[in-house]
Short mmCIF file of C-alpha atoms in Angstrom, two decimals:
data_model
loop_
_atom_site.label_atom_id
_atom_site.label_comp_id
_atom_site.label_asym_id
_atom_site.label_seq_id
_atom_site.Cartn_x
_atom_site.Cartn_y
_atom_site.Cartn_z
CA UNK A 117 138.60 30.58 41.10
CA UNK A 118 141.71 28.54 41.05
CA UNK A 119 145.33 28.82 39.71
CA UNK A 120 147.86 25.67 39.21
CA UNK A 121 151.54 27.08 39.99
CA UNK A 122 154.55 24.40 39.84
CA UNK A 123 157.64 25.82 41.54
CA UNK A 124 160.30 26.16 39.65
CA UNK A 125 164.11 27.09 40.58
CA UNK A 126 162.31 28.35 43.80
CA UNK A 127 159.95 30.69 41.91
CA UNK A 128 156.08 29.91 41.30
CA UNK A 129 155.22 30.00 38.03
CA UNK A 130 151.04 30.06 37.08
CA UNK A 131 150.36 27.00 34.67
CA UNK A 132 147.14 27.34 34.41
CA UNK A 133 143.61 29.24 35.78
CA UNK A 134 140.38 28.15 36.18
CA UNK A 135 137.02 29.75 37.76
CA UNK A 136 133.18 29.77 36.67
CA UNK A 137 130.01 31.33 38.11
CA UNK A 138 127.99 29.67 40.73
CA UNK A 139 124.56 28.20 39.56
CA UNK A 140 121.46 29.82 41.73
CA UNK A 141 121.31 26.46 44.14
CA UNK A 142 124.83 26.92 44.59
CA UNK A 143 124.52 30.79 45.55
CA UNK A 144 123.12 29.46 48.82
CA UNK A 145 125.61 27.09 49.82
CA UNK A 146 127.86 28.08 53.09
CA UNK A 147 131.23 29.26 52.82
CA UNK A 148 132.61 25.75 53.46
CA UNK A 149 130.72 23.99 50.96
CA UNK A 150 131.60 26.85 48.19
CA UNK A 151 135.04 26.34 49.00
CA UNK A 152 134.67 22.51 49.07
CA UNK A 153 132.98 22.36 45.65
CA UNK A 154 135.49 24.55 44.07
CA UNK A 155 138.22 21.93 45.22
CA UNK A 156 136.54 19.39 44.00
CA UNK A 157 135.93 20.37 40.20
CA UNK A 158 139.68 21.95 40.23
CA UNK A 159 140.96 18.44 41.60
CA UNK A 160 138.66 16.77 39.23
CA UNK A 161 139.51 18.93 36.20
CA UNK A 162 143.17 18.16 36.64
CA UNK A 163 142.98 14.82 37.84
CA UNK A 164 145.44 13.44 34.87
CA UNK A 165 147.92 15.59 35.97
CA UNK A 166 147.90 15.10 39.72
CA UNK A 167 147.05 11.70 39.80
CA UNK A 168 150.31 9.54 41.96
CA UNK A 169 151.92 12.90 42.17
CA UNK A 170 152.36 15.23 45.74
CA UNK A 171 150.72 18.33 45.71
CA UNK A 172 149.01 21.00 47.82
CA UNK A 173 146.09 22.61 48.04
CA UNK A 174 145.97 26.17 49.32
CA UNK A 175 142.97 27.71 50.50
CA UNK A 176 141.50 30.89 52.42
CA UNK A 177 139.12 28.54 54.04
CA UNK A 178 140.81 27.12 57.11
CA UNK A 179 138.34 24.69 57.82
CA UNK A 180 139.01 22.79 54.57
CA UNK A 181 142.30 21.92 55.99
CA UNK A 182 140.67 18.51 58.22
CA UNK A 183 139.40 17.18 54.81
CA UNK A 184 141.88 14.96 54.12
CA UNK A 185 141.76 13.66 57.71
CA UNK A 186 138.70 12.30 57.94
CA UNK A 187 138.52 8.42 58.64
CA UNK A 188 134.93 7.96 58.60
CA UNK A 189 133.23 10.77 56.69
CA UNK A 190 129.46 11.06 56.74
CA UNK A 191 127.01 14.03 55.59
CA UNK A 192 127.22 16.67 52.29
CA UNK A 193 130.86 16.82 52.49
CA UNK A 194 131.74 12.97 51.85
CA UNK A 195 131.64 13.04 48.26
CA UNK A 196 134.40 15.60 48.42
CA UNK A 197 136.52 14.24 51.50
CA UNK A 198 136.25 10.70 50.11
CA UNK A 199 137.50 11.85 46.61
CA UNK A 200 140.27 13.24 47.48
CA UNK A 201 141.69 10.13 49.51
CA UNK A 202 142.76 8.83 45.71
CA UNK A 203 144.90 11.56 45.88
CA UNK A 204 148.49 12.62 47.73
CA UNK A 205 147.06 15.70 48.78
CA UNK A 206 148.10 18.25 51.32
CA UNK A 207 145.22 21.51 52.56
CA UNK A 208 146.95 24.06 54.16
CA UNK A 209 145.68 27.49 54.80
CA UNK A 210 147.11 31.19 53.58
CA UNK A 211 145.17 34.22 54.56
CA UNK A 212 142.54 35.55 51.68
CA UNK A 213 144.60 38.93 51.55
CA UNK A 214 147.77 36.84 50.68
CA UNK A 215 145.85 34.62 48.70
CA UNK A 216 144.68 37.43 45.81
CA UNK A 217 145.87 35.33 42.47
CA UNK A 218 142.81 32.54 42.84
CA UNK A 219 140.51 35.39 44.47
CA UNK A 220 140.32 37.58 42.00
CA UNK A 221 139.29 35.02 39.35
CA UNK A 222 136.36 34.44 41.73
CA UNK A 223 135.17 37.87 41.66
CA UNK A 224 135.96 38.15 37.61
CA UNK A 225 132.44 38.54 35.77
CA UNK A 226 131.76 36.42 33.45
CA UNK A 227 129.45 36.00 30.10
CA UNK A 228 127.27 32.82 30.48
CA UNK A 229 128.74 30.20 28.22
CA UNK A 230 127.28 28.10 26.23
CA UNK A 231 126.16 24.77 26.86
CA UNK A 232 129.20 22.10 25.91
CA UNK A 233 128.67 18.39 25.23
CA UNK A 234 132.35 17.44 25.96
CA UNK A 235 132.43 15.73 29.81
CA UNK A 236 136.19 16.77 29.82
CA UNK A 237 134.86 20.13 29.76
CA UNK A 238 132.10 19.79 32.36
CA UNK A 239 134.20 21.88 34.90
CA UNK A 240 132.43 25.35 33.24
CA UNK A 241 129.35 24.42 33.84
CA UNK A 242 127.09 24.32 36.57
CA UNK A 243 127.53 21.12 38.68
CA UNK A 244 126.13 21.24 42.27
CA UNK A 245 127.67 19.31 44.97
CA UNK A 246 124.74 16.31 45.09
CA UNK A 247 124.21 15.89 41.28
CA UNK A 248 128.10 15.05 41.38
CA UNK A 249 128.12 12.99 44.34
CA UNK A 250 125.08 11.02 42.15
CA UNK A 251 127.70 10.97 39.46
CA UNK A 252 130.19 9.54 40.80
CA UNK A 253 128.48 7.24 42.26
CA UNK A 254 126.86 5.86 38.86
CA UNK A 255 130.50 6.34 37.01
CA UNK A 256 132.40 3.52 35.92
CA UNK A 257 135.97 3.48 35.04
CA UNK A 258 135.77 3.17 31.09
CA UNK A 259 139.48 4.71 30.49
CA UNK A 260 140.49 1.16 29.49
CA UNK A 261 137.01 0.60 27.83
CA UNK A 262 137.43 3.54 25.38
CA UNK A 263 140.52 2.71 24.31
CA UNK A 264 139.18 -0.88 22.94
CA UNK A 265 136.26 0.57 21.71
CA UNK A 266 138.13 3.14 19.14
CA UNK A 267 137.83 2.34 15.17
CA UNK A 268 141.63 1.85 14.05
CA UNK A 269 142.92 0.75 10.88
CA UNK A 270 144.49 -2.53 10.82
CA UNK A 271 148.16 -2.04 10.97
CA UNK A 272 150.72 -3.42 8.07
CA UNK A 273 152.40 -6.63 8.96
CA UNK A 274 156.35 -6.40 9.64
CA UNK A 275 159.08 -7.51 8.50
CA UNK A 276 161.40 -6.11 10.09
CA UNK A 277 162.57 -7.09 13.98
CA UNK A 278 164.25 -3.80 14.56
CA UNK A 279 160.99 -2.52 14.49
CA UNK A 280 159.09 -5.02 17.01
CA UNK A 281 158.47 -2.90 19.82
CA UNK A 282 157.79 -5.68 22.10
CA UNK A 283 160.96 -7.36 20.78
CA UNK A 284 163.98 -8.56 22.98
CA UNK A 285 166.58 -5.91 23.81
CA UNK A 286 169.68 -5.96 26.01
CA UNK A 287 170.61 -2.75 28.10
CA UNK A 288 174.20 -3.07 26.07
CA UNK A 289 172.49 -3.20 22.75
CA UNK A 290 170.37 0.25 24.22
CA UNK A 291 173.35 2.04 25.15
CA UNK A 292 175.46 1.43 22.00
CA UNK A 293 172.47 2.22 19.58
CA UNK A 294 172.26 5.67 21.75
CA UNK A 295 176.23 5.85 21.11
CA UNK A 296 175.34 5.60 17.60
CA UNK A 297 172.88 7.92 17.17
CA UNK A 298 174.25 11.35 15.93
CA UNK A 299 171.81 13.51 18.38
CA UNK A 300 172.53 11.65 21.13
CA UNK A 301 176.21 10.44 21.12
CA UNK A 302 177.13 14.13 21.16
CA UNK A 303 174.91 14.93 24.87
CA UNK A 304 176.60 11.86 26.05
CA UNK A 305 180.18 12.93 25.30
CA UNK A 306 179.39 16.43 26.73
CA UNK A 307 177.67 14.97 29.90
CA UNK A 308 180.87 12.19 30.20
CA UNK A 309 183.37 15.31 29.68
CA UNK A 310 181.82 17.31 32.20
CA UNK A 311 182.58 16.93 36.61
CA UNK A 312 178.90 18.84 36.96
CA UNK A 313 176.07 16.69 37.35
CA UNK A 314 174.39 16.02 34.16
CA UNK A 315 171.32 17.42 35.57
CA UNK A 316 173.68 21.03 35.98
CA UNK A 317 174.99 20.10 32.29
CA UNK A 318 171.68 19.25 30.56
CA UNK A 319 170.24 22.89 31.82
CA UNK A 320 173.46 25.11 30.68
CA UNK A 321 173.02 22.75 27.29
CA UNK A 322 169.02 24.10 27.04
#
């Protein structure tokens, strides 16, 4: 089990959960490789949101806490250790019995789900620790590819510059079309009128 929290004004907030059932090969992992698979699908599952930004990891498993340390890693736990060095990634360690919020979606029972298609949604299903080491070994990065492969309807020609979005445009030209919006020109005028910083201004605005 796993839960994202972002804090927020000092006070954790739970963004989102995730947990599934272990598949019988996986039942007879250790307790190090349980905990290091169920970092690596949570990592892997929210890899669009973590990717080039700090976070941490907290586990109940203090061993997990080297992973990120290792400078030559060899053995079962590799795959994991070597895919989280595309990460900025902190382990530290917080005792199970303070640790209850990520446990207890561990020890939730679940109805077997069905099989899904989607690879996006790959995380509730049973994926042992070598079949994805074999995976991402064989993966290619087709992020870009997709994107040229989609059917798209030929776009209209235009006529008009304005609406060039690769045109030429001058930070003065920016800043007076923002003065001339009617949304906009009024949050500048508060922020200008206020000695708070706008980030203090923008939140009493909200």
């Amino acid at each position: 089990g796993a839960v994202w929290i972002q804090n927020r004004h000092d006070i954790e907030q739970g963004i989102a959960y995730a947990s599934r059932s272990l598949s019988k090969a996986e039942l007879n992992y250790s307790a190090t490789k349980m905990q290091c698979l169920a970092v690596l699908l949570v990592v892997t599952k929210f890899r669009p949101y973590l990717c080039g930004k700090q976070f941490k990891v907290v586990t109940g498993h203090h061993a997990l806490c080297w992973l990120v340390n290792l400078k030559d890693p060899s053995g079962r736990l590799a795959p994991l250790s070597l895919r989280l060095h595309e990460f900025d990634v902190t382990i530290v360690y917080k005792s199970g019995q303070k640790h209850t919020d990520a446990d207890c979606l561990s020890r939730a029972p679940v109805d077997s789900a069905p099989p899904c298609d989607d690879d996006n949604d790959a995380f509730l299903g049973p994926n042992s620790f070598d079949t994805f080491a074999q995976d991402q070994r064989g993966q290619k990065h087709t992020d870009a590819d997709c994107l040229s492969r989609a059917p798209v309807d030929s776009a209209p020609p235009c006529d008009d510059d304005n609406d060039a979005f690769l045109g030429p445009i001058s930070f003065d030209t920016f800043a007076q079309d923002q003065r001339a919006d009617p949304d906009l020109r009024g949050v500048i005028e508060y922020i200008e009128g206020n000695t708070d910083s706008p980030l203090k201004v923008f939140r009493r605005a909200l």
